[in-house]
């Protein structure tokens, strides 16, 4: 055991009575009498599993045990005794553990609440999610949210977007460039805000060049243009603090926080100002709020969190030093000696230790904060107090006259000790209230976010830009797509900074993986397939051009209405994929690589219909494809980095083509859905008989073929289906007939002829003839 741990253990054991350790080593944890809900009390839920009692034993680990049981009050009391006995030589690890416990069990919990309710739900969408100021040199990430370029460059790959929690990619951080259209719109609509940002940037450069007074002038110019700019207020406050003008600095940082209450850096700077004014408790509360806001969401900066915690430790150190020194050295000694009564030798030993410690502090080897201006009791006063306490006489008098009336001297001393103990309890309660006040402030922010963010999923549909715009500056021409020359609909921004309608860009990428304007490679952009809408532009168009926006949305809905009609209308026009034969209930995987079919599949998926027609290629047919086909339903689409895809489909219904046409390069057709004629009751026995015969012959043939071939068939089409219970009432007949038709060695025209039949009996007879012919040729 080190010398420090030995002294600490001795102190805790000698003061065990004041912690109620000697009365009951399994002291029940108590809550402050302030009442309130569990969220407003740092000492709540602190009972262990042993009938509401937690183990807090005297020893070097007493503080850790108290913290693990959430008994902050006991931990505060032990720490306060350590500061009074050991003064400035208390290890900062003791406080660091205390801060870690407070942050992990209290601040972290409230941060999770804020995160769930939307940390930035009340922040203007025009603001950068990092600095919370207007976007300067805006860069749009692949999730569709925009940041200041300098702010985003400070982020690292793996961190997440502060608005949607999507993880940043290397494309977002290293390759993203200025959003050309968004930058031009902000510069035109909010010119004064950008001018203020320019003055602020100039002030930053002057401050870095150690020209404080000149930087103040620039910040003031910025605030003339934008008086509520929290960044300019915060920066000016920081400069004022370095110039020793703390009161002015506090006024500025208070105004900054008022204008932007979710700006974590503002609370950090406020704590620095408060420390300079000696208002340590307020500084600690401000740091708690800062930490809470920094820890919200997945995008956490561990370096910043560590820095905030270190500042909390330093401030807490000053608070304990103040509390320990508030009673004077005589109080410290008398409170200590009162518990040494049964151990006079230890009392004298402790007195020697304290004198040695103060000599060490005087020589500069004490606490790292001794030079901070905090008062430390002088050793001369300590010796004087020691001489004023005739401990030996008191002990002898107490032992000899234990049942007699106390002397006037002893009554006076007991009265002094009682007053000192009351002051001691007051200091513990004051520090304890400090943590309760911190939690109350954190809850206040949480409640404010929770109240404003209720129904955030619904509210997010109606997000608006907080800043007003001169209507004369708004023009449709500024927000047109350079590909279709119409108002942008679902605008997306590429990594090279150009913006298009999402549908327009996707059609271009079907043909070439390059930006249509600057020809920059978009292979990485295409590979991630995160064509998210640029949120700020979409909101700006809907808010400042509402009539034009509504018309553009209606145009888009009309364009996809034909695709959504599939399934609602039996004679609807559908897209046709000309490739191979497909059958109802049978899987049909497709490799899609042609640009026209990429467009067709994407439209089918986006429209929600997820269906298209499959017809086989016929050289002598009209438009080179057959007049009969099968509706396929898309089950899944797997994309490759170059834009190709594998589409997993399954056959649903048969159809007859009534009219053929084309759209955007791919075939379309007006169709009529086919279905089997209902089976007449008198024919059911005959059809049942034929069905059983053909099914038995099909199983026999399948068993007779080569085992390798049979395994390949099972791998591609799956096992042969068993007859359904109501196969006779099905519009498509039994599923096994289509499975068998897909694997039988028939030419396309023969398969097409059977597909077009609407008589179940004739279809079974045709399959039976094919089976018998195949068996004959095999033998």
XYZ file of C-alpha atoms in Angstrom, residues 15-350:
336
model
C -13.865 9.106 10.876
C -15.951 5.960 10.550
C -18.289 7.113 13.302
C -19.238 10.260 11.382
C -20.143 8.065 8.400
C -22.139 5.675 10.623
C -19.720 2.911 9.639
C -19.132 1.848 13.246
C -22.851 1.680 13.930
C -23.809 -0.489 10.961
C -21.286 -1.571 8.303
C -24.198 -2.208 5.931
C -25.493 1.325 6.188
C -28.724 1.860 4.305
C -28.328 4.490 1.594
C -30.468 7.539 2.206
C -31.901 10.036 -0.247
C -31.873 13.773 0.253
C -34.948 15.152 1.866
C -35.557 17.492 -1.049
C -38.060 15.037 -2.532
C -38.995 15.101 -6.204
C -38.901 12.475 -8.869
C -36.059 10.042 -9.389
C -34.854 11.987 -12.403
C -34.284 15.059 -10.225
C -32.229 13.376 -7.523
C -28.743 12.016 -7.961
C -29.124 9.885 -4.841
C -32.172 7.937 -6.081
C -32.269 4.212 -6.769
C -29.240 3.689 -4.578
C -30.373 0.658 -2.617
C -28.600 -2.580 -3.214
C -30.054 -6.036 -3.604
C -29.729 -6.954 0.068
C -33.048 -5.676 1.331
C -32.350 -2.058 0.363
C -28.929 -2.015 2.027
C -25.576 -1.463 0.337
C -22.115 -2.313 1.660
C -20.089 0.805 2.568
C -17.138 -0.338 4.625
C -14.409 1.892 6.048
C -11.224 1.607 4.059
C -9.342 3.005 1.070
C -12.120 1.937 -1.333
C -14.960 3.558 0.610
C -15.494 6.280 -2.011
C -15.659 3.734 -4.823
C -18.118 1.581 -2.880
C -20.325 4.604 -2.170
C -20.291 5.641 -5.822
C -21.078 2.134 -7.045
C -24.136 2.135 -4.806
C -25.133 5.606 -6.112
C -24.748 7.013 -2.592
C -23.341 10.378 -3.623
C -23.965 11.912 -0.221
C -21.623 9.492 1.580
C -19.009 9.915 -1.159
C -19.201 13.707 -0.806
C -18.769 13.441 2.955
C -15.712 11.206 2.646
C -14.166 13.505 0.029
C -14.799 16.565 2.186
C -13.041 14.880 5.127
C -10.136 13.999 2.842
C -9.791 17.634 1.814
C -9.960 18.826 5.411
C -7.369 16.378 6.701
C -5.101 16.081 3.660
C -5.933 19.512 2.208
C -4.569 20.164 -1.287
C -2.688 16.873 -1.531
C -5.833 14.883 -2.352
C -5.279 12.892 -5.506
C -7.318 14.076 -8.470
C -8.116 10.429 -9.230
C -10.583 10.576 -6.333
C -12.448 13.422 -8.040
C -12.085 11.908 -11.475
C -13.846 8.751 -10.317
C -16.538 10.909 -8.789
C -17.044 12.850 -12.034
C -17.020 9.668 -14.129
C -19.732 8.168 -11.935
C -21.844 11.319 -12.097
C -21.493 11.505 -15.879
C -22.086 7.826 -16.589
C -25.047 7.331 -14.275
C -26.768 10.686 -14.556
C -25.636 12.770 -17.526
C -25.426 9.777 -19.866
C -28.947 8.709 -18.982
C -30.420 12.123 -19.722
C -28.375 12.373 -22.934
C -30.025 9.156 -24.128
C -33.439 10.706 -23.521
C -32.488 13.799 -25.526
C -31.090 11.616 -28.299
C -34.307 9.603 -28.578
C -36.406 12.755 -28.848
C -34.268 14.413 -31.493
C -31.270 16.467 -30.435
C -31.592 18.885 -33.368
C -35.355 18.754 -33.875
C -35.696 22.429 -32.934
C -32.618 23.741 -34.760
C -33.190 25.715 -37.951
C -32.640 23.426 -40.937
C -30.598 26.244 -42.521
C -28.021 25.876 -39.729
C -24.996 23.590 -39.747
C -25.676 20.669 -37.366
C -22.176 21.050 -35.864
C -21.685 24.782 -35.240
C -25.440 25.567 -35.374
C -24.664 28.680 -37.454
C -25.716 29.515 -40.994
C -24.118 27.263 -43.599
C -20.843 28.667 -44.907
C -19.443 26.887 -47.987
C -22.155 24.192 -47.664
C -21.272 20.558 -48.301
C -24.021 17.939 -48.625
C -23.335 14.402 -47.393
C -24.764 11.229 -48.889
C -27.560 11.173 -46.309
C -28.888 14.465 -47.729
C -27.952 16.815 -44.863
C -25.678 19.812 -45.289
C -22.742 21.078 -43.200
C -20.230 23.903 -43.289
C -17.188 22.607 -45.141
C -14.784 23.465 -42.290
C -17.046 21.814 -39.724
C -17.350 18.598 -41.748
C -13.597 18.405 -42.347
C -13.126 18.112 -38.582
C -15.246 14.952 -38.520
C -13.745 11.525 -39.132
C -14.972 8.476 -41.010
C -17.211 6.323 -38.811
C -18.843 9.216 -37.003
C -22.487 9.787 -37.760
C -24.694 12.589 -39.033
C -26.037 14.657 -36.169
C -29.456 14.907 -37.796
C -30.195 11.363 -39.001
C -27.442 9.266 -37.293
C -26.275 7.799 -40.627
C -22.591 6.894 -40.542
C -20.283 9.147 -42.544
C -18.322 7.458 -45.311
C -14.936 8.267 -46.784
C -16.799 9.881 -49.693
C -18.534 12.285 -47.289
C -15.347 13.349 -45.538
C -12.625 13.355 -48.170
C -14.313 13.814 -51.544
C -17.401 15.936 -50.887
C -17.210 19.370 -52.492
C -19.110 22.624 -52.209
C -22.803 22.287 -53.048
C -22.857 24.747 -55.944
C -26.599 25.361 -56.094
C -27.134 25.542 -52.335
C -24.193 27.911 -51.903
C -25.565 30.217 -54.600
C -29.064 30.215 -53.062
C -27.770 31.039 -49.553
C -25.551 33.798 -50.903
C -28.491 35.365 -52.773
C -31.207 34.943 -50.125
C -29.243 35.481 -46.882
C -26.413 37.792 -47.909
C -26.215 39.653 -44.559
C -25.753 36.406 -42.663
C -22.828 35.462 -44.881
C -21.295 38.923 -44.525
C -21.494 38.552 -40.755
C -19.820 35.150 -41.064
C -17.052 36.761 -43.130
C -16.387 39.385 -40.428
C -16.353 36.615 -37.826
C -13.821 34.636 -39.829
C -11.591 37.725 -40.117
C -11.872 38.195 -36.354
C -10.795 34.592 -35.819
C -7.670 35.114 -37.904
C -6.795 38.308 -36.031
C -7.202 36.550 -32.689
C -4.915 33.735 -33.819
C -2.375 36.415 -34.716
C -2.563 37.739 -31.116
C -4.431 40.899 -32.147
C -7.200 40.776 -29.563
C -8.461 44.368 -29.743
C -8.660 44.271 -33.539
C -10.542 40.967 -33.470
C -13.094 42.537 -31.098
C -13.834 45.129 -33.746
C -14.527 42.443 -36.360
C -16.846 40.513 -34.045
C -18.722 43.721 -33.271
C -19.148 44.384 -36.989
C -20.540 40.879 -37.415
C -22.996 41.456 -34.564
C -24.133 44.730 -36.138
C -25.317 42.725 -39.153
C -26.597 39.749 -37.141
C -27.118 40.666 -33.454
C -28.324 37.163 -32.496
C -25.356 35.282 -33.981
C -24.254 33.024 -31.130
C -20.907 32.240 -32.778
C -19.864 35.905 -32.943
C -21.082 36.469 -29.378
C -19.202 33.409 -28.163
C -15.982 34.366 -29.921
C -16.137 37.938 -28.637
C -16.725 36.587 -25.139
C -13.608 34.440 -25.433
C -11.497 37.410 -26.537
C -12.850 39.573 -23.715
C -11.927 36.857 -21.237
C -8.340 36.730 -22.496
C -8.189 40.525 -22.099
C -9.317 40.251 -18.466
C -12.799 41.740 -19.042
C -14.700 38.862 -17.429
C -17.975 40.660 -16.688
C -18.350 41.740 -20.320
C -17.397 38.234 -21.425
C -20.132 36.761 -19.209
C -22.760 39.093 -20.694
C -21.813 38.021 -24.233
C -21.761 34.297 -23.539
C -25.106 34.495 -21.720
C -26.593 36.186 -24.783
C -25.074 33.492 -27.029
C -26.605 30.678 -24.968
C -29.955 32.461 -24.886
C -29.982 32.660 -28.686
C -28.775 29.072 -29.125
C -29.468 26.950 -26.002
C -28.255 23.716 -27.655
C -24.743 25.022 -28.418
C -22.491 22.829 -26.259
C -19.389 24.958 -26.789
C -21.220 27.957 -25.357
C -21.602 26.255 -21.981
C -17.925 25.291 -22.004
C -16.889 28.885 -22.620
C -19.303 30.118 -19.992
C -17.659 27.823 -17.445
C -14.268 29.406 -18.217
C -15.696 32.875 -17.608
C -17.347 31.783 -14.353
C -14.095 30.215 -13.121
C -12.304 33.498 -13.753
C -14.933 35.179 -11.569
C -14.557 32.564 -8.821
C -18.100 31.231 -9.327
C -17.084 27.597 -9.340
C -20.442 26.005 -8.613
C -22.096 27.749 -11.567
C -19.106 26.729 -13.696
C -19.622 23.074 -12.746
C -23.315 23.255 -13.700
C -22.396 24.812 -17.030
C -19.888 22.019 -17.717
C -22.535 19.418 -16.877
C -24.840 20.926 -19.495
C -21.993 21.008 -21.999
C -21.202 17.346 -21.429
C -24.840 16.362 -21.732
C -25.137 18.033 -25.143
C -21.811 16.647 -26.384
C -22.809 13.107 -25.436
C -26.109 13.198 -27.310
C -26.352 10.896 -30.305
C -23.863 8.474 -31.802
C -21.654 11.224 -33.184
C -19.617 11.751 -30.021
C -16.193 13.354 -29.893
C -14.323 11.411 -27.207
C -11.553 14.012 -27.144
C -14.057 16.752 -26.343
C -15.774 14.600 -23.734
C -12.440 13.921 -22.046
C -11.589 17.650 -22.042
C -14.927 18.567 -20.468
C -14.508 15.923 -17.780
C -11.018 17.184 -16.976
C -12.391 20.703 -16.529
C -15.125 19.329 -14.277
C -12.452 17.680 -12.125
C -10.503 20.951 -11.833
C -13.601 22.959 -10.938
C -14.740 20.361 -8.427
C -11.291 20.457 -6.855
C -11.677 24.192 -6.281
C -15.166 23.687 -4.837
C -13.918 21.153 -2.290
C -10.959 23.359 -1.424
C -13.349 26.232 -0.736
C -15.607 24.014 1.376
C -12.681 22.586 3.335
C -11.244 26.035 4.008
C -14.529 27.796 4.812
C -14.447 26.839 8.507
C -10.808 27.745 9.116
C -8.016 25.452 10.264
C -9.231 25.324 13.874
C -12.467 23.747 12.722
C -10.594 21.170 10.675
C -8.429 20.196 13.628
C -11.205 20.138 16.201
C -13.486 18.093 14.008
C -10.639 15.698 13.396
C -9.520 15.471 17.051
C -13.071 14.886 18.236
C -12.953 11.518 16.501
C -9.413 10.810 17.780
C -10.529 10.808 21.449
C -9.998 7.074 21.964
C -6.669 7.221 20.044
C -4.453 10.039 21.454
C -1.316 8.607 19.926
C -2.878 8.634 16.488
C -3.969 12.215 17.079
C -0.396 13.320 17.668
C 0.818 11.312 14.695
C -1.799 12.942 12.485
